[in-house]
């Protein structure tokens, strides 16, 4: 299994409106949240919060990989981002097979199967993993 091509990925959820972002900013970055040291940089300003939280869910063409990609970038620019690296993370019984792309995009495939990276570097188009 290799990293999916973002040129065939689709946005499956709408980007949040500014009104929705302002509403969630007030909840996420409330005075109580700041007192407990939660995500100080994101909450420093609304612009910082918007940069981090202005995302929408995208899926690969086959639906196996998904991720929240930035709404601050045009969809055509997202689709033009090439894959850079594939890596795996295991937490309990869940395996996360992650594909990193240019412009800080990431799509993830979640599975109960154990996966092993065979080729990590995607710049040559050859990254792949084998899952049981």
XYZ file of N, CA and C in Angstrom:
396
model
N 0.853 -1.167 0.000
C 0.000 0.000 0.000
C 0.904 1.236 0.000
N 0.616 2.172 -0.886
C 1.387 3.400 -0.971
C 0.561 4.611 -0.585
N 1.209 5.748 -0.543
C 0.491 6.988 -0.241
C -0.405 7.349 -1.417
N -1.627 7.753 -1.126
C -2.527 8.131 -2.220
C -2.103 9.451 -2.860
N -2.462 9.609 -4.094
C -2.187 10.833 -4.846
C -3.237 11.875 -4.452
N -2.786 13.007 -3.945
C -3.728 14.050 -3.528
C -4.503 14.644 -4.698
N -4.002 14.478 -5.914
C -4.723 15.048 -7.061
C -6.090 14.401 -7.234
N -6.270 13.188 -6.700
C -7.550 12.489 -6.800
C -8.354 12.546 -5.504
N -7.812 13.209 -4.481
C -8.510 13.311 -3.192
C -9.690 14.268 -3.309
N -10.669 14.068 -2.435
C -11.849 14.932 -2.439
C -12.100 15.487 -1.049
N -12.571 16.721 -1.042
C -12.971 17.361 0.211
C -14.375 16.861 0.531
N -14.567 16.236 1.712
C -15.851 15.621 2.047
C -16.618 16.384 3.129
N -16.046 17.450 3.625
C -16.733 18.300 4.608
C -16.441 19.749 4.259
N -17.387 20.607 4.584
C -17.231 22.034 4.273
C -16.242 22.691 5.236
N -15.604 23.731 4.761
C -14.751 24.545 5.619
C -15.639 25.319 6.591
N -15.154 25.543 7.809
C -15.963 26.303 8.762
C -16.068 27.767 8.328
N -17.187 28.386 8.664
C -17.356 29.816 8.384
C -16.599 30.602 9.446
N -16.369 31.885 9.179
C -15.718 32.737 10.179
C -16.555 32.800 11.457
N -17.861 32.796 11.307
C -18.746 32.825 12.473
C -18.550 31.562 13.323
N -18.470 30.400 12.667
C -18.239 29.145 13.400
C -16.875 29.150 14.083
N -15.856 29.655 13.382
C -14.523 29.715 13.973
C -14.487 30.643 15.186
N -15.156 31.775 15.098
C -15.198 32.705 16.240
C -15.907 32.062 17.434
N -16.989 31.344 17.170
C -17.735 30.677 18.234
C -16.864 29.604 18.915
N -16.175 28.766 18.126
C -15.347 27.715 18.712
C -14.095 28.288 19.364
N -13.607 29.419 18.866
C -12.460 30.096 19.485
C -12.796 30.492 20.913
N -13.988 31.023 21.112
C -14.398 31.438 22.453
C -14.457 30.244 23.398
N -14.923 29.097 22.926
C -14.981 27.909 23.766
C -13.627 27.270 23.989
N -12.874 27.098 22.926
C -11.580 26.422 23.004
C -10.554 27.257 23.758
N -10.608 28.553 23.568
C -9.602 29.441 24.149
C -10.176 30.288 25.291
N -11.147 29.765 25.990
C -11.744 30.508 27.099
C -10.707 30.779 28.176
N -11.035 31.674 29.074
C -10.127 32.000 30.177
C -9.753 30.759 30.973
N -10.715 29.866 31.215
C -10.428 28.650 31.974
C -9.420 27.772 31.245
N -9.543 27.645 29.937
C -8.604 26.829 29.167
C -7.201 27.423 29.251
N -7.097 28.740 29.155
C -5.788 29.395 29.241
C -5.161 29.206 30.611
N -5.981 29.229 31.673
C -5.466 29.051 33.030
C -4.781 27.705 33.205
N -5.262 26.700 32.525
C -4.687 25.374 32.651
C -3.589 25.111 31.622
N -3.147 26.142 30.898
C -2.019 26.037 29.986
C -2.293 25.280 28.714
N -3.528 25.242 28.274
C -3.887 24.489 27.084
C -3.565 25.260 25.825
N -2.677 24.780 25.008
C -2.408 25.298 23.667
C -2.277 26.824 23.626
N -1.298 27.343 24.320
C -1.115 28.778 24.476
C -0.887 29.490 23.138
N -0.086 28.903 22.249
C 0.206 29.567 20.964
C -1.037 29.672 20.088
N -1.814 28.607 20.008
C -3.026 28.625 19.192
C -3.992 29.676 19.703
N -4.085 29.825 21.004
C -5.055 30.739 21.602
C -4.536 32.164 21.763
N -3.298 32.432 21.384
C -2.736 33.773 21.568
C -3.571 34.828 20.848
N -4.025 34.521 19.624
C -4.874 35.448 18.859
C -5.871 34.636 18.045
N -6.919 35.299 17.605
C -7.884 34.624 16.742
C -7.227 34.210 15.429
N -6.307 35.018 14.919
C -5.620 34.689 13.670
C -4.819 33.395 13.812
N -4.142 33.212 14.955
C -3.418 31.950 15.201
C -4.396 30.781 15.243
N -5.509 30.973 15.954
C -6.522 29.924 16.065
C -7.064 29.568 14.686
N -7.368 30.595 13.883
C -7.910 30.376 12.539
C -6.918 29.592 11.676
N -5.644 29.899 11.798
C -4.612 29.212 11.022
C -4.591 27.713 11.349
N -4.775 27.368 12.613
C -4.713 25.975 13.052
C -6.033 25.232 12.826
N -7.137 25.882 13.110
C -8.435 25.196 13.139
C -9.282 25.351 11.874
N -8.836 26.133 10.921
C -9.599 26.327 9.683
C -9.288 25.163 8.729
N -9.895 24.004 9.033
C -9.626 22.789 8.268
C -10.935 22.104 7.870
N -10.820 21.233 6.882
C -11.954 20.413 6.439
C -11.439 19.005 6.174
N -12.316 18.032 6.309
C -11.946 16.629 6.102
C -11.844 16.307 4.616
N -10.774 15.626 4.254
C -10.527 15.157 2.891
C -10.343 13.641 2.936
N -10.640 12.979 1.819
C -10.439 11.539 1.685
C -9.693 11.243 0.396
N -8.933 10.149 0.443
C -8.303 9.668 -0.784
C -9.395 9.129 -1.708
N -9.066 8.935 -2.969
C -10.055 8.487 -3.960
C -10.713 7.172 -3.559
N -9.953 6.262 -2.921
C -10.517 4.974 -2.515
C -11.138 5.007 -1.115
N -11.035 6.132 -0.420
C -11.634 6.282 0.900
C -10.850 5.642 2.035
N -9.693 5.080 1.759
C -8.913 4.405 2.803
C -8.146 5.390 3.684
N -7.715 6.499 3.116
C -6.958 7.511 3.858
C -7.836 8.747 4.013
N -7.687 9.434 5.148
C -8.391 10.698 5.331
C -7.571 11.611 6.235
N -7.966 12.874 6.267
C -7.279 13.839 7.112
C -7.944 15.193 7.032
N -7.594 16.047 7.978
C -8.119 17.414 8.005
C -7.061 18.331 7.405
N -7.386 18.881 6.230
C -6.446 19.719 5.498
C -6.892 21.172 5.567
N -5.952 22.073 5.387
C -6.174 23.497 5.584
C -7.135 24.115 4.579
N -8.052 24.900 5.100
C -8.947 25.689 4.249
C -8.313 27.034 3.897
N -7.123 27.283 4.432
C -6.402 28.520 4.124
C -5.652 28.403 2.798
N -5.710 27.237 2.182
C -5.043 26.984 0.907
C -6.093 26.553 -0.121
N -5.924 26.983 -1.332
C -6.866 26.630 -2.399
C -6.850 25.116 -2.636
N -8.017 24.505 -2.901
C -8.067 23.051 -3.157
C -7.119 22.598 -4.266
N -6.959 23.400 -5.307
C -6.037 23.015 -6.387
C -4.596 22.940 -5.892
N -4.218 23.836 -4.982
C -2.864 23.808 -4.413
C -2.688 22.575 -3.523
N -3.728 22.199 -2.792
C -3.671 20.986 -1.971
C -3.488 19.770 -2.872
N -4.283 19.690 -3.931
C -4.209 18.537 -4.844
C -2.857 18.440 -5.554
N -2.152 19.553 -5.661
C -0.852 19.553 -6.333
C 0.299 19.175 -5.400
N 0.024 18.968 -4.120
C 1.078 18.651 -3.143
C 1.528 17.199 -3.280
N 2.807 16.984 -3.565
C 3.301 15.608 -3.697
C 3.572 14.978 -2.327
N 3.512 13.651 -2.267
C 3.838 12.916 -1.048
C 5.334 13.009 -0.778
N 5.691 13.126 0.512
C 7.096 13.223 0.914
C 7.563 12.010 1.705
N 6.708 11.522 2.620
C 7.164 10.499 3.559
C 5.989 9.661 4.049
N 6.242 8.392 4.247
C 5.248 7.483 4.838
C 5.837 6.937 6.137
N 5.035 6.935 7.198
C 5.490 6.357 8.458
C 4.317 5.727 9.190
N 4.632 4.920 10.183
C 3.606 4.159 10.893
C 3.729 4.406 12.392
N 2.587 4.385 13.059
C 2.541 4.548 14.514
C 1.530 3.548 15.062
N 1.911 2.844 16.078
C 1.022 1.840 16.689
C 0.656 2.313 18.091
N -0.650 2.349 18.386
C -1.148 2.697 19.720
C -2.157 1.632 20.116
N -1.775 0.794 21.061
C -2.658 -0.296 21.454
C -2.882 -1.231 20.282
N -4.141 -1.453 19.952
C -4.462 -2.356 18.842
C -4.655 -1.611 17.519
N -4.465 -0.297 17.522
C -4.694 0.506 16.316
C -3.377 0.921 15.669
N -3.295 0.737 14.365
C -2.142 1.183 13.586
C -2.554 2.383 12.759
N -1.718 3.420 12.784
C -1.943 4.605 11.946
C -0.830 4.658 10.908
N -1.209 4.489 9.649
C -0.286 4.595 8.531
C -0.423 6.013 7.995
N 0.634 6.823 8.131
C 0.553 8.251 7.835
C 1.362 8.625 6.601
N 0.762 9.453 5.765
C 1.430 9.981 4.579
C 1.537 11.493 4.721
N 2.756 11.995 4.723
C 3.003 13.430 4.796
C 3.251 13.967 3.390
N 2.675 15.132 3.122
C 2.771 15.792 1.819
C 3.386 17.177 1.985
N 3.781 17.775 0.873
C 4.224 19.174 0.908
C 3.138 20.039 1.533
N 3.515 21.181 2.024
C 2.601 22.177 2.606
C 1.932 21.678 3.892
N 2.611 20.790 4.623
C 2.129 20.297 5.926
C 0.790 19.577 5.867
N 0.523 18.871 4.793
C -0.695 18.066 4.693
C -0.374 16.643 5.130
N -1.378 15.976 5.706
C -1.202 14.583 6.129
C -2.521 13.835 5.958
N -2.442 12.656 5.349
C -3.567 11.736 5.290
C -3.179 10.490 6.084
N -4.165 9.890 6.746
C -3.910 8.760 7.639
C -4.855 7.614 7.304
N -4.311 6.407 7.324
C -5.111 5.183 7.197
C -5.062 4.488 8.554
N -6.232 4.214 9.121
C -6.314 3.550 10.422
C -6.750 2.102 10.218
N -6.050 1.178 10.894
C -6.356 -0.239 10.744
C -5.961 -0.994 12.007
N -6.573 -2.138 12.203
C -6.188 -3.027 13.310
C -5.005 -3.905 12.909
N -4.732 -3.999 11.607
C -3.624 -4.820 11.109
C -2.284 -4.181 11.471
N -1.283 -5.011 11.626
C 0.076 -4.518 11.836
C 0.667 -4.151 10.481
N 1.281 -2.991 10.397
C 1.877 -2.526 9.138
C 3.365 -2.286 9.335
N 4.106 -2.509 8.284
C 5.545 -2.276 8.292
C 5.901 -1.447 7.066
N 6.655 -0.384 7.271
C 7.091 0.464 6.162
C 8.189 -0.265 5.394
N 7.997 -0.379 4.085
C 9.013 -0.995 3.230
C 9.905 0.074 2.610
N 9.293 1.177 2.158
C 10.041 2.320 1.630
C 9.400 3.582 2.207
N 10.172 4.343 2.982
C 9.656 5.526 3.677
C 9.615 6.773 2.791
N 10.613 6.956 1.954
C 10.744 8.168 1.130
C 9.795 8.114 -0.060
N 8.942 9.121 -0.173
C 7.961 9.157 -1.262
C 8.388 10.049 -2.426
N 9.501 10.736 -2.297
C 9.882 11.695 -3.336
C 10.117 11.025 -4.682
N 10.474 9.747 -4.677
C 10.662 9.029 -5.931
C 9.358 8.352 -6.379
N 8.306 8.477 -5.556
C 7.027 7.868 -5.881
C 6.929 6.411 -5.498
N 7.896 5.933 -4.719
C 7.979 4.508 -4.407
C 7.652 4.158 -2.956
N 7.168 5.083 -2.144
C 6.924 4.727 -0.743
C 5.796 3.706 -0.656
N 5.964 2.768 0.283
C 4.937 1.747 0.434
C 5.082 1.062 1.788
N 3.977 0.450 2.189
C 3.926 -0.319 3.423
C 3.203 -1.625 3.165
N 3.511 -2.619 3.969
C 2.810 -3.898 3.905
C 2.049 -4.068 5.205
N 0.754 -4.365 5.090
C -0.081 -4.582 6.258
C -0.578 -6.014 6.244
N -0.568 -6.649 7.409
C -1.011 -8.046 7.522
C -2.497 -8.174 7.306
